[in-house]
Short mmCIF file of C-alpha atoms and ligand atoms in Angstrom, two decimals:
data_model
loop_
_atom_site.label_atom_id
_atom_site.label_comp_id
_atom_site.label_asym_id
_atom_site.label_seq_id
_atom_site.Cartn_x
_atom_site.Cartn_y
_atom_site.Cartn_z
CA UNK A 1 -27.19 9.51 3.78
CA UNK A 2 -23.49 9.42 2.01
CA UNK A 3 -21.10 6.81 3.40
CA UNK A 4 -18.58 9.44 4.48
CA UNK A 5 -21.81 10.79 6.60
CA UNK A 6 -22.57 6.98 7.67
CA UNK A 7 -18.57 6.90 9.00
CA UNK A 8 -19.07 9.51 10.25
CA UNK A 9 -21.87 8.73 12.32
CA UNK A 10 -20.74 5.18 13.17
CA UNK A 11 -17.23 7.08 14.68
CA UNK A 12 -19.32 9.42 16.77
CA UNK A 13 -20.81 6.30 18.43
CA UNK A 14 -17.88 4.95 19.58
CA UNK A 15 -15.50 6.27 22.92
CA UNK A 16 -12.77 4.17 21.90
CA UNK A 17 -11.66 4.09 17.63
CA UNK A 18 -8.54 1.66 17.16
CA UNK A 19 -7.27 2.12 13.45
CA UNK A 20 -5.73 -0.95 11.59
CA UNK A 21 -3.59 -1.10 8.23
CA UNK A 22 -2.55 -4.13 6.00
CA UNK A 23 1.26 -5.88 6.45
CA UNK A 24 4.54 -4.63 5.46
CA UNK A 25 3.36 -1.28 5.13
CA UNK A 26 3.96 1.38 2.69
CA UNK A 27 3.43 5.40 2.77
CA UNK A 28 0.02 4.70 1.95
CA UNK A 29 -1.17 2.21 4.25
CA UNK A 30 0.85 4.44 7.06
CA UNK A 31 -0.16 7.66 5.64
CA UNK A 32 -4.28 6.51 5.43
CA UNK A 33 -4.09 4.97 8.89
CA UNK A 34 -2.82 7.53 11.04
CA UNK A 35 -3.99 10.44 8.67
CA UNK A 36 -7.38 9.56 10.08
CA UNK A 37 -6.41 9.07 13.47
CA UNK A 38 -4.50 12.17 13.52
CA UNK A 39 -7.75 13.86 12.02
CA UNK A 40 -9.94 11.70 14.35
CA UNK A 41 -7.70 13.19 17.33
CA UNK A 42 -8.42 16.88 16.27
CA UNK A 43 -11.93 16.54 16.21
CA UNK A 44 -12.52 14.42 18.87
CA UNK A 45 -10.44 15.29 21.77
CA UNK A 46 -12.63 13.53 23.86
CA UNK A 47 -12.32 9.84 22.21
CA UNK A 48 -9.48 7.40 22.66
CA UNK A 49 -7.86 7.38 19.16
CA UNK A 50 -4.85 4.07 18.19
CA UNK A 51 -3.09 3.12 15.16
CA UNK A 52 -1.43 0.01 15.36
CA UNK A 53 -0.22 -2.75 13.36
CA UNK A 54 3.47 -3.52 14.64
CA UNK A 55 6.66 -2.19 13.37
CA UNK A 56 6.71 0.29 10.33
CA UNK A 57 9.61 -0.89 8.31
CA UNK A 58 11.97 2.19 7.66
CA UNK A 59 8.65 4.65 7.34
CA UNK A 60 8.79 6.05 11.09
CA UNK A 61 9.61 9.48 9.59
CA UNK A 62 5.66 8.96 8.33
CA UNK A 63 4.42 7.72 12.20
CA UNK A 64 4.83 5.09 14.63
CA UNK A 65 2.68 2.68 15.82
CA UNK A 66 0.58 2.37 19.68
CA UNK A 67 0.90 -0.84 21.28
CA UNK A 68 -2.05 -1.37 22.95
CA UNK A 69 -3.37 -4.67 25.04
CA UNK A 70 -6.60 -7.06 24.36
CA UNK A 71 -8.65 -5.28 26.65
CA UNK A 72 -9.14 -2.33 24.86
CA UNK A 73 -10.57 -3.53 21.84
CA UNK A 74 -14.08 -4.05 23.89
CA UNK A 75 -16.53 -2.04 22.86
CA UNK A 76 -14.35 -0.17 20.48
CA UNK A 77 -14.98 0.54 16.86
CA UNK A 78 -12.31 -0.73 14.65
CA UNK A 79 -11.13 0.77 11.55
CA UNK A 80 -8.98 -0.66 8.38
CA UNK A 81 -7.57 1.23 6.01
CA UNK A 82 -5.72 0.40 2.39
CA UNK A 83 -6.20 -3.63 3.31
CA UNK A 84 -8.41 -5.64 0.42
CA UNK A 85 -8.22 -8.59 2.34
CA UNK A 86 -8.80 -9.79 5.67
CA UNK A 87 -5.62 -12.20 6.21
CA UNK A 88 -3.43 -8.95 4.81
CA UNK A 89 -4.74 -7.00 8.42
CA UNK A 90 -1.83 -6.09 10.32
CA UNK A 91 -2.39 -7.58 14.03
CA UNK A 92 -5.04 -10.26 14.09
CA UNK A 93 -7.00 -8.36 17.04
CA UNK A 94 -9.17 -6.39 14.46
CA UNK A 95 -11.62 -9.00 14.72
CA UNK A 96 -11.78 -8.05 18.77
CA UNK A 97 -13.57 -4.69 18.25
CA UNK A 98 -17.61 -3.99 18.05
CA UNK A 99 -17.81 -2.72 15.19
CA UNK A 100 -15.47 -2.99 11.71
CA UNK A 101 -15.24 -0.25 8.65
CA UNK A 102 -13.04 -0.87 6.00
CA UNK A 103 -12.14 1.89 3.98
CA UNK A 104 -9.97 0.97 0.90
CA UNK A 105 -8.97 1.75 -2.88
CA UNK A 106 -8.29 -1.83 -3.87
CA UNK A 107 -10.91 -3.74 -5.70
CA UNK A 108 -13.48 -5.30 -3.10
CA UNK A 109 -12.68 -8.84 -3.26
CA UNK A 110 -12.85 -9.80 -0.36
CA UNK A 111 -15.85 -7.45 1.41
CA UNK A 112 -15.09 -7.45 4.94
CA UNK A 113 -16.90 -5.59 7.71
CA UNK A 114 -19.99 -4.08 9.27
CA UNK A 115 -19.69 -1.00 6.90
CA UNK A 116 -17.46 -0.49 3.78
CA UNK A 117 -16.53 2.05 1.70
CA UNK A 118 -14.33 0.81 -1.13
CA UNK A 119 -13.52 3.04 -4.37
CA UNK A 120 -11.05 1.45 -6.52
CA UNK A 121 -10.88 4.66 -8.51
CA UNK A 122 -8.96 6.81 -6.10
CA UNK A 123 -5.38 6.87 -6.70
CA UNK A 124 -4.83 5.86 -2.56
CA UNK A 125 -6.73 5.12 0.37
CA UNK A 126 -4.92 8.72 1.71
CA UNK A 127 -7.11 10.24 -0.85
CA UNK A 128 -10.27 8.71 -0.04
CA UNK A 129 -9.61 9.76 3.72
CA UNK A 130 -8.69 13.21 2.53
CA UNK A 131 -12.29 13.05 1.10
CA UNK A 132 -13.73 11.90 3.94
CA UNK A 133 -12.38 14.97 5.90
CA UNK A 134 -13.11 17.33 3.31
CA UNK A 135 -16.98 16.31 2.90
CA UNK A 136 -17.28 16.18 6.36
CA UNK A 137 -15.48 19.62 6.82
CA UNK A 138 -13.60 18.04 9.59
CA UNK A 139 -10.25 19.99 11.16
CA UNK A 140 -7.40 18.37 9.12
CA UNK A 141 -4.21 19.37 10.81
CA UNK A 142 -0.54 20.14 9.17
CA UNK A 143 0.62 16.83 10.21
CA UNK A 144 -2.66 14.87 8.71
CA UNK A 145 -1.95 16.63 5.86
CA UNK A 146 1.09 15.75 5.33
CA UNK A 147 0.50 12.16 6.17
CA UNK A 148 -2.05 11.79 3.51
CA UNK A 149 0.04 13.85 1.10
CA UNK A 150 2.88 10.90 1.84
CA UNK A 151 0.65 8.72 1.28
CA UNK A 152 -0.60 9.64 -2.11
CA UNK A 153 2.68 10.64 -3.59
CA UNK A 154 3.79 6.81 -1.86
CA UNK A 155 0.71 4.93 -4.59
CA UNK A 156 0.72 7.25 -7.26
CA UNK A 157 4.54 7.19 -8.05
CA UNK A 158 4.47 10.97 -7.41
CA UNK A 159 1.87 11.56 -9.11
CA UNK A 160 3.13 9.16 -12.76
CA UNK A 161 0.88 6.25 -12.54
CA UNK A 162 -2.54 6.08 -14.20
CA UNK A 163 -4.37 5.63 -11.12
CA UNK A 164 -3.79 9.76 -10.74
CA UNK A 165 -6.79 12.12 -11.61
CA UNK A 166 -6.89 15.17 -12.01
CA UNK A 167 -9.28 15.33 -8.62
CA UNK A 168 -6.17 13.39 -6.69
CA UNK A 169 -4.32 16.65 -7.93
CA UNK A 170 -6.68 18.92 -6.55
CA UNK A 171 -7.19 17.10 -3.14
CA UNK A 172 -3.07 16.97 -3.18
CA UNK A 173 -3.38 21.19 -4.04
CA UNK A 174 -5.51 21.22 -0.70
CA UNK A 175 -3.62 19.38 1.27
CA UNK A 176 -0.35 21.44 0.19
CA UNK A 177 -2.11 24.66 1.80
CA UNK A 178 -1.87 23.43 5.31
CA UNK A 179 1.80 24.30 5.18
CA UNK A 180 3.91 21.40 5.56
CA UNK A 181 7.46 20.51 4.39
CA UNK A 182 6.31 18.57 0.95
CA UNK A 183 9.92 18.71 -1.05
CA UNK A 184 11.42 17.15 2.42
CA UNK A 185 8.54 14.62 2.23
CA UNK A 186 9.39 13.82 -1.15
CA UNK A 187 13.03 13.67 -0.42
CA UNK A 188 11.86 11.27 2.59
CA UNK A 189 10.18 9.12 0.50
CA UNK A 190 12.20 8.62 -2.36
CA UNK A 191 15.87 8.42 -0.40
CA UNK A 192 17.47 4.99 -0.79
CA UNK A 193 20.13 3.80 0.89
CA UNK A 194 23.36 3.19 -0.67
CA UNK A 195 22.81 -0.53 -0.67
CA UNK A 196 19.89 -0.47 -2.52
CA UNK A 197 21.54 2.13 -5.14
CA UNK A 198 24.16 -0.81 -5.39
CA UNK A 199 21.45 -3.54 -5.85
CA UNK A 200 19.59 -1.23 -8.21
CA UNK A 201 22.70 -2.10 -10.69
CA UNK A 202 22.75 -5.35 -10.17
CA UNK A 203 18.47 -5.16 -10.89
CA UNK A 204 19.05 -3.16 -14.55
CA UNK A 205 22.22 -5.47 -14.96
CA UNK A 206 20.42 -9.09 -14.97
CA UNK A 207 16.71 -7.93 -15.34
CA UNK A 208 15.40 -10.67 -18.88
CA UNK A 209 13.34 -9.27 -21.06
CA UNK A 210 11.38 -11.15 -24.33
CA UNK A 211 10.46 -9.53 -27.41
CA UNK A 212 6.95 -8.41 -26.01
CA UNK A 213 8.26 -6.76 -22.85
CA UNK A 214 7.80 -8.82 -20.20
CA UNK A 215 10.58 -8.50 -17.91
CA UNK A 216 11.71 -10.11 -14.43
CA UNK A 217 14.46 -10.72 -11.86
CA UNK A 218 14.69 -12.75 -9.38
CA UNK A 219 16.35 -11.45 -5.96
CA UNK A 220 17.58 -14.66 -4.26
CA UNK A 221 19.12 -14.44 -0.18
CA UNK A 222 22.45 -14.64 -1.48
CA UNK A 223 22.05 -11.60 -3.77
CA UNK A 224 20.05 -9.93 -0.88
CA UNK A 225 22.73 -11.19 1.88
CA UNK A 226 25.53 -10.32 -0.63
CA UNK A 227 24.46 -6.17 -1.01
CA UNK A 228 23.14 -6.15 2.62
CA UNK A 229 19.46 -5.96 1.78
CA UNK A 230 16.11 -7.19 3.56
CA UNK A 231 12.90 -7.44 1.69
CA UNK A 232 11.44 -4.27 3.09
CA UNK A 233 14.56 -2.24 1.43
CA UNK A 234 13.00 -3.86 -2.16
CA UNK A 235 10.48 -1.36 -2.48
CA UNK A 236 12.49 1.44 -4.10
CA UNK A 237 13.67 -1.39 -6.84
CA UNK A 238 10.36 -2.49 -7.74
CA UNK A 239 9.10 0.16 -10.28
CA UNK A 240 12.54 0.16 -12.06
CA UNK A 241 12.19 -2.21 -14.71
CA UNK A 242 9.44 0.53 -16.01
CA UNK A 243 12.30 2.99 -16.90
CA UNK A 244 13.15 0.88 -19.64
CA UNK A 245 11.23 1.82 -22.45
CA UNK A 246 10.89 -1.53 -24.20
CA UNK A 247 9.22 -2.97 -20.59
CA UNK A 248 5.53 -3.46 -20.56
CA UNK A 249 4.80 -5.51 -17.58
CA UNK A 250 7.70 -6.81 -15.09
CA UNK A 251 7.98 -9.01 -11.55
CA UNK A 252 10.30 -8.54 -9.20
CA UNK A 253 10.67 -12.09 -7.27
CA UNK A 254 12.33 -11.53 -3.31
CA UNK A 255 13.33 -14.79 -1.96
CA UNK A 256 12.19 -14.98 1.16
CA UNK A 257 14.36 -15.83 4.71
CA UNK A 258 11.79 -19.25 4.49
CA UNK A 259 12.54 -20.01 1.33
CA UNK A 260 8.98 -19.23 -0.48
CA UNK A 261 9.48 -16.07 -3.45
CA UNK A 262 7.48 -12.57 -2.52
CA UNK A 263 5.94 -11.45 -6.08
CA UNK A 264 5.57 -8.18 -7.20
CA UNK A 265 3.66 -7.25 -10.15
CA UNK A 266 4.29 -4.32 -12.49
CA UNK A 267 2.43 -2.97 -15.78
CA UNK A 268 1.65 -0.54 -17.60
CA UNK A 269 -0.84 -2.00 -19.67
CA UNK A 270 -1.36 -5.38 -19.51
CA UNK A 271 -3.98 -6.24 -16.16
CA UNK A 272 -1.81 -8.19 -14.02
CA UNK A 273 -4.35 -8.52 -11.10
CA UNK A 274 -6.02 -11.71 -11.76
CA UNK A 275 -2.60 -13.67 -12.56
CA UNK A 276 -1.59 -12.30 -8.90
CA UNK A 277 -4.96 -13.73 -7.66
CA UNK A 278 -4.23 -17.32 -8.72
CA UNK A 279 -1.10 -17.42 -6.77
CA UNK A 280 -2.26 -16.28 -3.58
CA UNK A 281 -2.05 -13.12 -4.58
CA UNK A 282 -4.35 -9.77 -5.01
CA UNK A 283 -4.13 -5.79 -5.82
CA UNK A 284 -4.57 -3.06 -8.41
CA UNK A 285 -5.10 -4.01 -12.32
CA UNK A 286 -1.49 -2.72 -12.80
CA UNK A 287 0.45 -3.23 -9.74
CA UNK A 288 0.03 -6.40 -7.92
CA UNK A 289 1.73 -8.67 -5.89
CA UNK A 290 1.75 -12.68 -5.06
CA UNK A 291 3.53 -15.57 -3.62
CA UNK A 292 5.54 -18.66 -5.23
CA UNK A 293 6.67 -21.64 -3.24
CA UNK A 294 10.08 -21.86 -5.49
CA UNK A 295 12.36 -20.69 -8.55
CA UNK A 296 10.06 -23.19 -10.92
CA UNK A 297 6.46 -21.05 -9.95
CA UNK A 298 8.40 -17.55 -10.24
CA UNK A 299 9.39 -19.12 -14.35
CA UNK A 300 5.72 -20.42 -14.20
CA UNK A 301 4.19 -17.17 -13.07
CA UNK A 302 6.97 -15.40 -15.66
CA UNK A 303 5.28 -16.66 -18.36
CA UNK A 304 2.04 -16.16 -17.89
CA UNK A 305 3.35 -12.80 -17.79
CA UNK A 306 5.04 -13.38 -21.25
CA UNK A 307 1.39 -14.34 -22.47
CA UNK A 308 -0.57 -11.27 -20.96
CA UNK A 309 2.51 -9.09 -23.03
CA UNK A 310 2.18 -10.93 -25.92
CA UNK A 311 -1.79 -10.78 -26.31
CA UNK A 312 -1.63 -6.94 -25.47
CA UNK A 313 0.71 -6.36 -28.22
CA UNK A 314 -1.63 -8.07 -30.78
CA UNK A 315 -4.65 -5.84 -29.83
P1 AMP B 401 3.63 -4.74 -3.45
O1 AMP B 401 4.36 -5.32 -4.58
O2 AMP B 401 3.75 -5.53 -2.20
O3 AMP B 401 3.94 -3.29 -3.28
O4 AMP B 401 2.07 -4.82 -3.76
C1 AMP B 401 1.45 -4.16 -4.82
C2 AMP B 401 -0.05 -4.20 -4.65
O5 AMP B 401 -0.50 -5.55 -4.58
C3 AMP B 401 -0.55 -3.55 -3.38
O6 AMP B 401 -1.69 -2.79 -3.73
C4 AMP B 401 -0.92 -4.66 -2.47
O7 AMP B 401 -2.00 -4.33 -1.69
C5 AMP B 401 -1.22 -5.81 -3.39
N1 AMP B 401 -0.70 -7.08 -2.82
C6 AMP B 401 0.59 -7.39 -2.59
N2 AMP B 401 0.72 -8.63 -2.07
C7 AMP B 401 -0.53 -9.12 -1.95
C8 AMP B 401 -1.07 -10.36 -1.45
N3 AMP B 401 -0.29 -11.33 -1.00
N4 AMP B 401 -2.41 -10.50 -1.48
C9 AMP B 401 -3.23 -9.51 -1.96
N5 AMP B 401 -2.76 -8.34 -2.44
C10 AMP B 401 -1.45 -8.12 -2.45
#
């Protein structure tokens, strides 16, 4: 039996199906989650179908989320999508269901579940569910479509990182034919406010950069007070330090409103997953992201960066 027959399976068991996603969520987590629940809803009119996972942060043109009380989760089957690690689950109550899948893209460190199906060589967790339906030859409708579409243009950088084969092209060609509104999904996606178009200067303006291309800034609460910003506007900001031609691996540190520093990992060549790891930390070889309790950790955690550059250069 193939796993997406096993899920497949496993979902027809269940009346109930209540679909999870990891914290501060972006198109991909969003578009993964309720991609499947909108294709789970299609198919199986009959079942109780939920997404939840609390508020979406500025994606509700993706989807919005069910609030849904304790009760519910007996007997249900639960499933996660786009989370590598347990404590990253949005809404603890995961654990509450009968059953747990975890479908995911990230490497499988942390191999939670009663059935898994992780392949850290699709470019999203929107195209492994776009698999999923597409093996199964399960209805897919115009708005799952376009959810998983958001969500693989949301990981892939529309379509520029290295994580993008040319099979996430073709399942992307596929899920173009259902007919959606793709250049307004695009549009959606890569808007930014003008606030963050300000901060963006202020970004290029006082990134550092050494000789070997590692790069960082640091956003502290003044700077984020000061051009009217909350972390989840930071997003957008993140990937531009890898405009600059002479960048090979960046972070972007986000003070947070308690004082610790949100990390987020860039590269484009030097693996940057296993510094993220020892500081709480996890994600993709090239795109990571980790925590640091103060400014000294961030210049700690900056120069471990500077070493990774350094060492890639030699080779
Ligand atoms: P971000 O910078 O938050 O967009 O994260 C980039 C990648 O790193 C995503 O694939 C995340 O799943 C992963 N990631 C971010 N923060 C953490 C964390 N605290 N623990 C594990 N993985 C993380």
């Amino acid at each position: 039996m193939t796993i997406t027959t096993e899920i497949l399976a496993m979902i027809k068991k269940y009346e109930r199906i209540i679909i999870h996603r990891h914290q501060r969520p972006d198109p991909d987590a969003i578009g993964s989650q309720c991609g499947l629940a909108e294709i789970l809803r299609a198919n199986f009119p009959e079942k109780e179908i939920y997404q939840v996972g609390g508020p979406v942060e500025g994606l509700d043109y993706l989807a919005t989320m069910d609030e849904i009380s304790d009760d519910l989760y007996t007997g249900a089957l639960v499933i996660v999508t786009d989370t590598a690690n347990a404590p990253r689950i949005s809404d603890k109550r995961y654990e509450l269901g009968a059953k747990l899948i975890k479908i995911d893209h990230h490497p499988n460190d942390d191999p939670y579940g009663d059935l898994l199906w992780v392949n850290p060589k699709a470019s999203s967790c929107s195209e492994i569910i776009a698999d999923f339906a597409f093996a199964e030859k399960l209805t897919v409708t115009e708005n799952a479509a376009r959810l998983l579409y958001g969500g693989i243009v949301g990981d892939t950088g529309r379509f520029l990182y290295p994580a993008t084969t040319s099979h996430t092209l073709q399942v992307a060609a596929k899920l173009l034919e259902y007919g959606f509104d793709a250049a307004k999904l695009n549009r959606q996606i890569d808007q930014i406010s003008l606030e963050v178009a300000k901060l963006s200067g202020y970004l290029y303006q006082n990134l550092q950069i050494d000789g070997n291309g590692a790069g960082y800034v640091i956003l502290d609460q003044t700077i984020l007070k000061k051009y009217g910003i909350k972390d989840s506007d930071t997003a957008a900001l993140v990937p531009l330090p890898g405009t600059i031609e002479t960048v090979l691996a960046w972070a972007v540190f986000v003070e947070q409103p308690e004082g610790y520093y949100r990390v987020r990992l860039r590269s484009k060549g030097p693996v940057i997953n296993e510094l993220a790891k020892r500081y709480h930390g996890g994600g993709h070889p090239l795109a990571s992201g980790a925590n640091a309790k103060d400014q000294a950790m961030c210049q700690e955690i900056y120069h471990e960066i500077q070493a990774l550059c350094a060492d890639y250069q030699e080779k």
